């Protein structure tokens, strides 16, 4: 696994160089008007699909910009976001990362998140701890009163925004402050290194959180959806915290707000 990890880190950093060196970037939208995809997303995903599947012959590839493969219990599969923080990238805001996870059944066994702007590479393999640029990292022990919370307000489906604002307001009057950076993978890694303490998003896709979820868990943190573990095959609500006490606190608020908006049909 160490040899494979080193190769994946090298590929993530090469993809990061592709991200920051592109000059002639075209920008399109997919689904809703605010959901961007750039020519660089496509280029990096094609590069990573080819390189990663050749590292493990027969492995499947699940990327944000491509078709979703049929995942079976006996296969290994890559879960990749070529650019997490695409809106930031499209607008020239230097806050985007490359996110690469390797999964077996319902478990992420390897996660790498690389930020080319800060030259930070986060990595973790199951049972072996979490690292930033090769140095061990660990979540904070801050209580909710001192917590910095990363969150978002359902950019691509604003019917869910009132629920997200309700959660935000309840957190704002208890915690230290809120942050919205626009890249869940990086914000989860900031939590893993102890910079922030909680994260909530009402709907993210597996490529947004798969790699960072392993990094958070190996750093001593906790991850959950609104109904259980994070789903590696379907989008879900994402709740991430530094401590179990804060997970109980945040999940209680999220589930309570989901109950208050039954018309959204969200699971809990
Ligand atoms: C983004 C997430 C971010 C979320 C955005 C978007 P993308 O992923 O990382 O946290 O709030 O709406 O989904 O689309 O840039 O890969």
PDB file of C-alpha atoms and ligand atoms in Angstrom:
ATOM      1  CA  UNK A   1       0.000   0.000   0.000  1.00  0.00           C
ATOM      2  CA  UNK A   2       2.880   2.440   0.711  1.00  0.00           C
ATOM      3  CA  UNK A   3       4.216   2.116  -2.827  1.00  0.00           C
ATOM      4  CA  UNK A   4       0.749   2.641  -4.261  1.00  0.00           C
ATOM      5  CA  UNK A   5       0.214   5.645  -1.961  1.00  0.00           C
ATOM      6  CA  UNK A   6       3.410   7.292  -3.157  1.00  0.00           C
ATOM      7  CA  UNK A   7       2.345   6.863  -6.799  1.00  0.00           C
ATOM      8  CA  UNK A   8      -1.121   8.315  -6.060  1.00  0.00           C
ATOM      9  CA  UNK A   9       0.423  11.308  -4.272  1.00  0.00           C
ATOM     10  CA  UNK A  10       2.671  11.932  -7.280  1.00  0.00           C
ATOM     11  CA  UNK A  11      -0.343  11.796  -9.615  1.00  0.00           C
ATOM     12  CA  UNK A  12      -2.347  14.181  -7.390  1.00  0.00           C
ATOM     13  CA  UNK A  13       0.522  16.669  -7.413  1.00  0.00           C
ATOM     14  CA  UNK A  14       0.889  16.352 -11.195  1.00  0.00           C
ATOM     15  CA  UNK A  15      -2.835  17.023 -11.524  1.00  0.00           C
ATOM     16  CA  UNK A  16      -2.371  20.059  -9.291  1.00  0.00           C
ATOM     17  CA  UNK A  17       0.286  21.385 -11.657  1.00  0.00           C
ATOM     18  CA  UNK A  18      -2.139  20.865 -14.554  1.00  0.00           C
ATOM     19  CA  UNK A  19      -4.772  22.842 -12.635  1.00  0.00           C
ATOM     20  CA  UNK A  20      -2.570  25.882 -12.015  1.00  0.00           C
ATOM     21  CA  UNK A  21      -0.754  25.917 -15.355  1.00  0.00           C
ATOM     22  CA  UNK A  22      -3.777  25.911 -17.680  1.00  0.00           C
ATOM     23  CA  UNK A  23      -4.139  29.209 -19.549  1.00  0.00           C
ATOM     24  CA  UNK A  24      -6.897  28.622 -22.095  1.00  0.00           C
ATOM     25  CA  UNK A  25      -9.710  27.419 -19.796  1.00  0.00           C
ATOM     26  CA  UNK A  26     -13.261  27.100 -21.146  1.00  0.00           C
ATOM     27  CA  UNK A  27     -16.174  27.121 -18.701  1.00  0.00           C
ATOM     28  CA  UNK A  28     -19.507  25.357 -19.160  1.00  0.00           C
ATOM     29  CA  UNK A  29     -22.389  24.611 -16.829  1.00  0.00           C
ATOM     30  CA  UNK A  30     -24.109  21.277 -16.091  1.00  0.00           C
ATOM     31  CA  UNK A  31     -27.560  20.784 -14.574  1.00  0.00           C
ATOM     32  CA  UNK A  32     -28.114  24.172 -12.930  1.00  0.00           C
ATOM     33  CA  UNK A  33     -26.718  27.567 -13.946  1.00  0.00           C
ATOM     34  CA  UNK A  34     -24.344  27.713 -10.968  1.00  0.00           C
ATOM     35  CA  UNK A  35     -22.858  24.222 -11.459  1.00  0.00           C
ATOM     36  CA  UNK A  36     -19.692  24.814 -13.466  1.00  0.00           C
ATOM     37  CA  UNK A  37     -17.422  22.375 -15.291  1.00  0.00           C
ATOM     38  CA  UNK A  38     -14.212  23.616 -16.909  1.00  0.00           C
ATOM     39  CA  UNK A  39     -12.043  22.163 -19.647  1.00  0.00           C
ATOM     40  CA  UNK A  40      -9.426  21.615 -16.940  1.00  0.00           C
ATOM     41  CA  UNK A  41     -11.825  19.421 -14.917  1.00  0.00           C
ATOM     42  CA  UNK A  42     -12.288  17.248 -18.001  1.00  0.00           C
ATOM     43  CA  UNK A  43      -8.565  17.172 -18.819  1.00  0.00           C
ATOM     44  CA  UNK A  44      -7.484  16.252 -15.293  1.00  0.00           C
ATOM     45  CA  UNK A  45     -10.181  13.610 -14.917  1.00  0.00           C
ATOM     46  CA  UNK A  46      -9.121  11.969 -18.204  1.00  0.00           C
ATOM     47  CA  UNK A  47      -5.473  12.000 -17.022  1.00  0.00           C
ATOM     48  CA  UNK A  48      -6.311  10.507 -13.615  1.00  0.00           C
ATOM     49  CA  UNK A  49      -8.718   7.902 -15.022  1.00  0.00           C
ATOM     50  CA  UNK A  50      -5.981   6.572 -17.313  1.00  0.00           C
ATOM     51  CA  UNK A  51      -3.168   6.655 -14.735  1.00  0.00           C
ATOM     52  CA  UNK A  52      -5.088   5.376 -11.700  1.00  0.00           C
ATOM     53  CA  UNK A  53      -6.805   2.442 -13.423  1.00  0.00           C
ATOM     54  CA  UNK A  54      -3.424   1.387 -14.794  1.00  0.00           C
ATOM     55  CA  UNK A  55      -2.037   1.275 -11.248  1.00  0.00           C
ATOM     56  CA  UNK A  56      -4.597  -1.415 -10.354  1.00  0.00           C
ATOM     57  CA  UNK A  57      -5.632  -3.386 -13.459  1.00  0.00           C
ATOM     58  CA  UNK A  58      -9.380  -4.057 -13.370  1.00  0.00           C
ATOM     59  CA  UNK A  59     -10.104  -1.227 -10.940  1.00  0.00           C
ATOM     60  CA  UNK A  60     -13.145   0.931 -11.708  1.00  0.00           C
ATOM     61  CA  UNK A  61     -13.237   4.726 -11.854  1.00  0.00           C
ATOM     62  CA  UNK A  62     -15.948   7.016 -10.447  1.00  0.00           C
ATOM     63  CA  UNK A  63     -15.295  10.632 -11.382  1.00  0.00           C
ATOM     64  CA  UNK A  64     -17.370  13.788 -11.103  1.00  0.00           C
ATOM     65  CA  UNK A  65     -17.320  14.425 -14.823  1.00  0.00           C
ATOM     66  CA  UNK A  66     -17.833  10.904 -16.178  1.00  0.00           C
ATOM     67  CA  UNK A  67     -20.227   7.967 -16.124  1.00  0.00           C
ATOM     68  CA  UNK A  68     -20.810   6.210 -12.792  1.00  0.00           C
ATOM     69  CA  UNK A  69     -19.677   2.544 -13.014  1.00  0.00           C
ATOM     70  CA  UNK A  70     -21.640  -0.331 -11.508  1.00  0.00           C
ATOM     71  CA  UNK A  71     -19.772  -0.999  -8.272  1.00  0.00           C
ATOM     72  CA  UNK A  72     -19.761  -4.641  -7.114  1.00  0.00           C
ATOM     73  CA  UNK A  73     -18.614  -6.030  -3.762  1.00  0.00           C
ATOM     74  CA  UNK A  74     -15.490  -7.649  -5.195  1.00  0.00           C
ATOM     75  CA  UNK A  75     -14.045  -4.650  -7.014  1.00  0.00           C
ATOM     76  CA  UNK A  76     -11.672  -1.859  -6.133  1.00  0.00           C
ATOM     77  CA  UNK A  77     -12.710   1.574  -7.376  1.00  0.00           C
ATOM     78  CA  UNK A  78     -11.285   5.080  -7.532  1.00  0.00           C
ATOM     79  CA  UNK A  79     -13.508   7.990  -6.444  1.00  0.00           C
ATOM     80  CA  UNK A  80     -12.077  11.178  -7.924  1.00  0.00           C
ATOM     81  CA  UNK A  81     -12.875  14.866  -7.993  1.00  0.00           C
ATOM     82  CA  UNK A  82     -10.441  16.392 -10.497  1.00  0.00           C
ATOM     83  CA  UNK A  83     -11.123  19.885  -9.191  1.00  0.00           C
ATOM     84  CA  UNK A  84     -13.041  20.197  -5.934  1.00  0.00           C
ATOM     85  CA  UNK A  85     -13.905  23.881  -5.747  1.00  0.00           C
ATOM     86  CA  UNK A  86     -14.668  24.296  -9.451  1.00  0.00           C
ATOM     87  CA  UNK A  87     -16.506  27.589  -8.975  1.00  0.00           C
ATOM     88  CA  UNK A  88     -13.470  29.015  -7.178  1.00  0.00           C
ATOM     89  CA  UNK A  89     -11.260  27.759 -10.008  1.00  0.00           C
ATOM     90  CA  UNK A  90     -13.538  29.185 -12.723  1.00  0.00           C
ATOM     91  CA  UNK A  91     -13.477  32.600 -11.053  1.00  0.00           C
ATOM     92  CA  UNK A  92      -9.769  32.732 -10.249  1.00  0.00           C
ATOM     93  CA  UNK A  93     -10.148  32.229  -6.499  1.00  0.00           C
ATOM     94  CA  UNK A  94      -7.104  30.173  -5.374  1.00  0.00           C
ATOM     95  CA  UNK A  95      -8.985  27.569  -3.324  1.00  0.00           C
ATOM     96  CA  UNK A  96      -9.408  24.280  -5.191  1.00  0.00           C
ATOM     97  CA  UNK A  97      -7.992  20.790  -4.656  1.00  0.00           C
ATOM     98  CA  UNK A  98      -7.523  17.434  -6.368  1.00  0.00           C
ATOM     99  CA  UNK A  99      -9.235  14.617  -4.462  1.00  0.00           C
ATOM    100  CA  UNK A 100      -8.436  10.918  -5.011  1.00  0.00           C
ATOM    101  CA  UNK A 101      -9.864   7.992  -3.014  1.00  0.00           C
ATOM    102  CA  UNK A 102      -9.472   4.243  -3.427  1.00  0.00           C
ATOM    103  CA  UNK A 103     -12.374   2.178  -2.089  1.00  0.00           C
ATOM    104  CA  UNK A 104     -13.127  -1.495  -1.534  1.00  0.00           C
ATOM    105  CA  UNK A 105     -16.766  -2.440  -0.911  1.00  0.00           C
ATOM    106  CA  UNK A 106     -18.118   0.417   1.277  1.00  0.00           C
ATOM    107  CA  UNK A 107     -14.765   1.448   2.718  1.00  0.00           C
ATOM    108  CA  UNK A 108     -12.272   4.066   1.604  1.00  0.00           C
ATOM    109  CA  UNK A 109      -8.832   2.497   2.122  1.00  0.00           C
ATOM    110  CA  UNK A 110      -6.715   5.325   0.730  1.00  0.00           C
ATOM    111  CA  UNK A 111      -7.318   9.078   0.490  1.00  0.00           C
ATOM    112  CA  UNK A 112      -5.184  11.855  -1.020  1.00  0.00           C
ATOM    113  CA  UNK A 113      -6.165  15.534  -1.226  1.00  0.00           C
ATOM    114  CA  UNK A 114      -3.743  18.005  -2.810  1.00  0.00           C
ATOM    115  CA  UNK A 115      -4.007  21.798  -2.773  1.00  0.00           C
ATOM    116  CA  UNK A 116      -1.667  23.157  -5.471  1.00  0.00           C
ATOM    117  CA  UNK A 117      -2.079  26.755  -4.277  1.00  0.00           C
ATOM    118  CA  UNK A 118      -0.821  26.069  -0.758  1.00  0.00           C
ATOM    119  CA  UNK A 119       1.353  23.079  -1.755  1.00  0.00           C
ATOM    120  CA  UNK A 120      -0.412  20.958   0.877  1.00  0.00           C
ATOM    121  CA  UNK A 121      -0.798  17.232   0.312  1.00  0.00           C
ATOM    122  CA  UNK A 122      -2.999  15.419   2.803  1.00  0.00           C
ATOM    123  CA  UNK A 123      -3.007  11.641   2.816  1.00  0.00           C
ATOM    124  CA  UNK A 124      -4.189   8.653   4.805  1.00  0.00           C
ATOM    125  CA  UNK A 125      -4.506   4.888   4.456  1.00  0.00           C
ATOM    126  CA  UNK A 126      -6.791   2.837   6.672  1.00  0.00           C
ATOM    127  CA  UNK A 127      -5.307   2.205  10.106  1.00  0.00           C
ATOM    128  CA  UNK A 128      -2.109   4.176   9.464  1.00  0.00           C
ATOM    129  CA  UNK A 129      -2.859   7.729  10.555  1.00  0.00           C
ATOM    130  CA  UNK A 130      -3.292  10.984   8.622  1.00  0.00           C
ATOM    131  CA  UNK A 131      -0.541  13.227   7.311  1.00  0.00           C
ATOM    132  CA  UNK A 132       0.032  16.676   5.826  1.00  0.00           C
ATOM    133  CA  UNK A 133       3.177  16.855   3.686  1.00  0.00           C
ATOM    134  CA  UNK A 134       4.411  13.760   5.481  1.00  0.00           C
ATOM    135  CA  UNK A 135       3.864  15.048   9.021  1.00  0.00           C
ATOM    136  CA  UNK A 136       1.185  13.495  11.303  1.00  0.00           C
ATOM    137  CA  UNK A 137      -1.994  15.542  11.831  1.00  0.00           C
ATOM    138  CA  UNK A 138      -4.816  15.256  14.360  1.00  0.00           C
ATOM    139  CA  UNK A 139      -8.186  16.922  14.845  1.00  0.00           C
ATOM    140  CA  UNK A 140      -8.648  19.546  17.558  1.00  0.00           C
ATOM    141  CA  UNK A 141     -10.302  18.955  20.929  1.00  0.00           C
ATOM    142  CA  UNK A 142     -12.259  22.223  20.829  1.00  0.00           C
ATOM    143  CA  UNK A 143     -15.726  22.250  22.361  1.00  0.00           C
ATOM    144  CA  UNK A 144     -18.703  23.649  20.416  1.00  0.00           C
ATOM    145  CA  UNK A 145     -18.378  27.091  22.023  1.00  0.00           C
ATOM    146  CA  UNK A 146     -14.926  27.458  20.461  1.00  0.00           C
ATOM    147  CA  UNK A 147     -15.715  25.680  17.183  1.00  0.00           C
ATOM    148  CA  UNK A 148     -15.143  27.054  13.688  1.00  0.00           C
ATOM    149  CA  UNK A 149     -17.776  25.499  11.402  1.00  0.00           C
ATOM    150  CA  UNK A 150     -17.492  25.022   7.626  1.00  0.00           C
ATOM    151  CA  UNK A 151     -20.807  24.934   5.804  1.00  0.00           C
ATOM    152  CA  UNK A 152     -22.750  25.792   2.655  1.00  0.00           C
ATOM    153  CA  UNK A 153     -26.311  26.685   1.711  1.00  0.00           C
ATOM    154  CA  UNK A 154     -27.251  24.184  -1.060  1.00  0.00           C
ATOM    155  CA  UNK A 155     -25.919  26.142  -4.028  1.00  0.00           C
ATOM    156  CA  UNK A 156     -27.361  23.826  -6.678  1.00  0.00           C
ATOM    157  CA  UNK A 157     -30.812  23.328  -5.109  1.00  0.00           C
ATOM    158  CA  UNK A 158     -31.994  26.445  -3.316  1.00  0.00           C
ATOM    159  CA  UNK A 159     -35.181  24.770  -2.085  1.00  0.00           C
ATOM    160  CA  UNK A 160     -32.914  23.333   0.611  1.00  0.00           C
ATOM    161  CA  UNK A 161     -31.362  26.718   1.452  1.00  0.00           C
ATOM    162  CA  UNK A 162     -33.849  27.668   4.244  1.00  0.00           C
ATOM    163  CA  UNK A 163     -32.933  24.460   6.096  1.00  0.00           C
ATOM    164  CA  UNK A 164     -29.236  25.262   5.696  1.00  0.00           C
ATOM    165  CA  UNK A 165     -29.712  28.843   6.923  1.00  0.00           C
ATOM    166  CA  UNK A 166     -31.641  27.523   9.949  1.00  0.00           C
ATOM    167  CA  UNK A 167     -28.768  25.188  10.827  1.00  0.00           C
ATOM    168  CA  UNK A 168     -26.287  28.027  10.261  1.00  0.00           C
ATOM    169  CA  UNK A 169     -28.165  30.405  12.558  1.00  0.00           C
ATOM    170  CA  UNK A 170     -28.432  27.834  15.351  1.00  0.00           C
ATOM    171  CA  UNK A 171     -24.698  27.151  15.082  1.00  0.00           C
ATOM    172  CA  UNK A 172     -23.765  30.833  14.822  1.00  0.00           C
ATOM    173  CA  UNK A 173     -25.145  31.680  18.266  1.00  0.00           C
ATOM    174  CA  UNK A 174     -23.374  28.736  19.952  1.00  0.00           C
ATOM    175  CA  UNK A 175     -20.062  28.347  18.106  1.00  0.00           C
ATOM    176  CA  UNK A 176     -17.168  30.731  17.559  1.00  0.00           C
ATOM    177  CA  UNK A 177     -17.741  31.430  13.827  1.00  0.00           C
ATOM    178  CA  UNK A 178     -18.695  30.030  10.406  1.00  0.00           C
ATOM    179  CA  UNK A 179     -16.682  29.578   7.222  1.00  0.00           C
ATOM    180  CA  UNK A 180     -17.674  28.970   3.584  1.00  0.00           C
ATOM    181  CA  UNK A 181     -14.589  28.199   1.455  1.00  0.00           C
ATOM    182  CA  UNK A 182     -16.302  26.313  -1.395  1.00  0.00           C
ATOM    183  CA  UNK A 183     -14.330  23.065  -1.431  1.00  0.00           C
ATOM    184  CA  UNK A 184     -15.615  20.374   0.911  1.00  0.00           C
ATOM    185  CA  UNK A 185     -12.585  18.126   0.431  1.00  0.00           C
ATOM    186  CA  UNK A 186     -10.200  20.875   1.526  1.00  0.00           C
ATOM    187  CA  UNK A 187     -12.465  22.041   4.346  1.00  0.00           C
ATOM    188  CA  UNK A 188     -12.569  18.483   5.696  1.00  0.00           C
ATOM    189  CA  UNK A 189      -8.768  18.369   5.562  1.00  0.00           C
ATOM    190  CA  UNK A 190      -8.594  21.655   7.485  1.00  0.00           C
ATOM    191  CA  UNK A 191     -10.700  19.927  10.138  1.00  0.00           C
ATOM    192  CA  UNK A 192      -8.359  16.927  10.079  1.00  0.00           C
ATOM    193  CA  UNK A 193      -5.351  19.155  10.762  1.00  0.00           C
ATOM    194  CA  UNK A 194      -7.146  20.915  13.624  1.00  0.00           C
ATOM    195  CA  UNK A 195      -7.759  24.297  11.960  1.00  0.00           C
ATOM    196  CA  UNK A 196     -11.546  23.930  12.003  1.00  0.00           C
ATOM    197  CA  UNK A 197     -13.819  21.744  14.063  1.00  0.00           C
ATOM    198  CA  UNK A 198     -17.125  20.926  12.362  1.00  0.00           C
ATOM    199  CA  UNK A 199     -18.555  20.781   8.820  1.00  0.00           C
ATOM    200  CA  UNK A 200     -22.075  20.465   7.444  1.00  0.00           C
ATOM    201  CA  UNK A 201     -23.423  20.291   3.885  1.00  0.00           C
ATOM    202  CA  UNK A 202     -26.966  19.137   3.093  1.00  0.00           C
ATOM    203  CA  UNK A 203     -25.914  17.352  -0.105  1.00  0.00           C
ATOM    204  CA  UNK A 204     -22.520  16.389  -1.450  1.00  0.00           C
ATOM    205  CA  UNK A 205     -21.413  13.723  -3.911  1.00  0.00           C
ATOM    206  CA  UNK A 206     -19.043  10.857  -3.055  1.00  0.00           C
ATOM    207  CA  UNK A 207     -16.171  12.470  -4.981  1.00  0.00           C
ATOM    208  CA  UNK A 208     -16.470  15.608  -2.813  1.00  0.00           C
ATOM    209  CA  UNK A 209     -15.881  13.734   0.469  1.00  0.00           C
ATOM    210  CA  UNK A 210     -14.546  10.192  -0.095  1.00  0.00           C
ATOM    211  CA  UNK A 211     -10.804  10.880   0.119  1.00  0.00           C
ATOM    212  CA  UNK A 212     -11.115  13.487   2.872  1.00  0.00           C
ATOM    213  CA  UNK A 213     -13.354  11.200   4.950  1.00  0.00           C
ATOM    214  CA  UNK A 214     -10.483   8.724   5.348  1.00  0.00           C
ATOM    215  CA  UNK A 215      -8.100  11.563   6.216  1.00  0.00           C
ATOM    216  CA  UNK A 216     -10.524  12.883   8.864  1.00  0.00           C
ATOM    217  CA  UNK A 217     -11.098   9.442  10.413  1.00  0.00           C
ATOM    218  CA  UNK A 218      -7.380   8.643  10.550  1.00  0.00           C
ATOM    219  CA  UNK A 219      -6.847  12.056  12.184  1.00  0.00           C
ATOM    220  CA  UNK A 220      -9.273  11.063  14.951  1.00  0.00           C
ATOM    221  CA  UNK A 221     -12.389  12.795  13.620  1.00  0.00           C
ATOM    222  CA  UNK A 222     -15.934  11.626  12.966  1.00  0.00           C
ATOM    223  CA  UNK A 223     -18.047  11.534   9.785  1.00  0.00           C
ATOM    224  CA  UNK A 224     -21.734  10.792   9.276  1.00  0.00           C
ATOM    225  CA  UNK A 225     -24.646  11.300   6.934  1.00  0.00           C
ATOM    226  CA  UNK A 226     -28.111  12.100   8.286  1.00  0.00           C
ATOM    227  CA  UNK A 227     -28.879   8.352   8.441  1.00  0.00           C
ATOM    228  CA  UNK A 228     -25.535   6.614   9.068  1.00  0.00           C
ATOM    229  CA  UNK A 229     -22.173   6.255   7.322  1.00  0.00           C
ATOM    230  CA  UNK A 230     -21.299   8.418   4.357  1.00  0.00           C
ATOM    231  CA  UNK A 231     -22.567   6.818   1.156  1.00  0.00           C
ATOM    232  CA  UNK A 232     -19.879   6.006  -1.441  1.00  0.00           C
ATOM    233  CA  UNK A 233     -22.323   5.385  -4.270  1.00  0.00           C
ATOM    234  CA  UNK A 234     -24.936   8.153  -3.874  1.00  0.00           C
ATOM    235  CA  UNK A 235     -24.906  11.813  -2.765  1.00  0.00           C
ATOM    236  CA  UNK A 236     -25.792  12.328   0.890  1.00  0.00           C
ATOM    237  CA  UNK A 237     -25.868  14.841   3.720  1.00  0.00           C
ATOM    238  CA  UNK A 238     -22.380  15.270   5.184  1.00  0.00           C
ATOM    239  CA  UNK A 239     -21.653  15.928   8.866  1.00  0.00           C
ATOM    240  CA  UNK A 240     -18.024  15.982  10.040  1.00  0.00           C
ATOM    241  CA  UNK A 241     -16.701  16.807  13.523  1.00  0.00           C
ATOM    242  CA  UNK A 242     -13.553  16.734  15.622  1.00  0.00           C
ATOM    243  CA  UNK A 243     -15.162  14.974  18.604  1.00  0.00           C
ATOM    244  CA  UNK A 244     -18.011  12.529  19.264  1.00  0.00           C
ATOM    245  CA  UNK A 245     -19.658  15.093  21.542  1.00  0.00           C
ATOM    246  CA  UNK A 246     -19.711  17.636  18.730  1.00  0.00           C
ATOM    247  CA  UNK A 247     -21.056  14.987  16.340  1.00  0.00           C
ATOM    248  CA  UNK A 248     -23.985  14.374  18.704  1.00  0.00           C
ATOM    249  CA  UNK A 249     -24.540  18.153  18.972  1.00  0.00           C
ATOM    250  CA  UNK A 250     -24.382  18.877  15.231  1.00  0.00           C
ATOM    251  CA  UNK A 251     -26.272  15.779  14.056  1.00  0.00           C
ATOM    252  CA  UNK A 252     -29.113  16.544  16.494  1.00  0.00           C
ATOM    253  CA  UNK A 253     -29.495  20.022  14.994  1.00  0.00           C
ATOM    254  CA  UNK A 254     -29.329  18.736  11.407  1.00  0.00           C
ATOM    255  CA  UNK A 255     -31.890  15.968  11.960  1.00  0.00           C
ATOM    256  CA  UNK A 256     -34.165  18.393  13.844  1.00  0.00           C
ATOM    257  CA  UNK A 257     -34.080  20.821  10.903  1.00  0.00           C
ATOM    258  CA  UNK A 258     -34.682  18.016   8.374  1.00  0.00           C
ATOM    259  CA  UNK A 259     -37.802  17.100  10.370  1.00  0.00           C
ATOM    260  CA  UNK A 260     -38.940  20.749  10.161  1.00  0.00           C
ATOM    261  CA  UNK A 261     -38.817  20.640   6.340  1.00  0.00           C
ATOM    262  CA  UNK A 262     -40.678  17.382   5.444  1.00  0.00           C
ATOM    263  CA  UNK A 263     -41.454  18.663   1.969  1.00  0.00           C
ATOM    264  CA  UNK A 264     -37.788  18.214   1.034  1.00  0.00           C
ATOM    265  CA  UNK A 265     -38.097  14.443   1.391  1.00  0.00           C
ATOM    266  CA  UNK A 266     -34.717  14.124   3.090  1.00  0.00           C
ATOM    267  CA  UNK A 267     -33.854  10.928   4.965  1.00  0.00           C
ATOM    268  CA  UNK A 268     -33.033  10.915   8.708  1.00  0.00           C
TER     269      UNK A 268
HETATM  270  C1  LIG B   1     -18.133  21.684  -4.422  1.00  0.00           C
HETATM  271  C2  LIG B   1     -18.006  21.265  -2.979  1.00  0.00           C
HETATM  272  C3  LIG B   1     -18.465  22.396  -2.076  1.00  0.00           C
HETATM  273  C4  LIG B   1     -19.930  22.602  -2.324  1.00  0.00           C
HETATM  274  C5  LIG B   1     -20.074  23.090  -3.729  1.00  0.00           C
HETATM  275  C6  LIG B   1     -19.541  22.063  -4.748  1.00  0.00           C
HETATM  276  P1  LIG B   1     -17.261  20.878  -6.797  1.00  0.00           P
HETATM  277  O1  LIG B   1     -17.702  20.633  -5.247  1.00  0.00           O
HETATM  278  O2  LIG B   1     -16.697  20.924  -2.680  1.00  0.00           O
HETATM  279  O3  LIG B   1     -18.235  22.146  -0.719  1.00  0.00           O
HETATM  280  O4  LIG B   1     -20.470  23.513  -1.411  1.00  0.00           O
HETATM  281  O5  LIG B   1     -21.440  23.353  -3.984  1.00  0.00           O
HETATM  282  O6  LIG B   1     -20.343  20.909  -4.709  1.00  0.00           O
HETATM  283  O7  LIG B   1     -18.556  20.941  -7.559  1.00  0.00           O
HETATM  284  O8  LIG B   1     -16.510  22.143  -6.871  1.00  0.00           O
HETATM  285  O9  LIG B   1     -16.450  19.669  -7.170  1.00  0.00           O
END
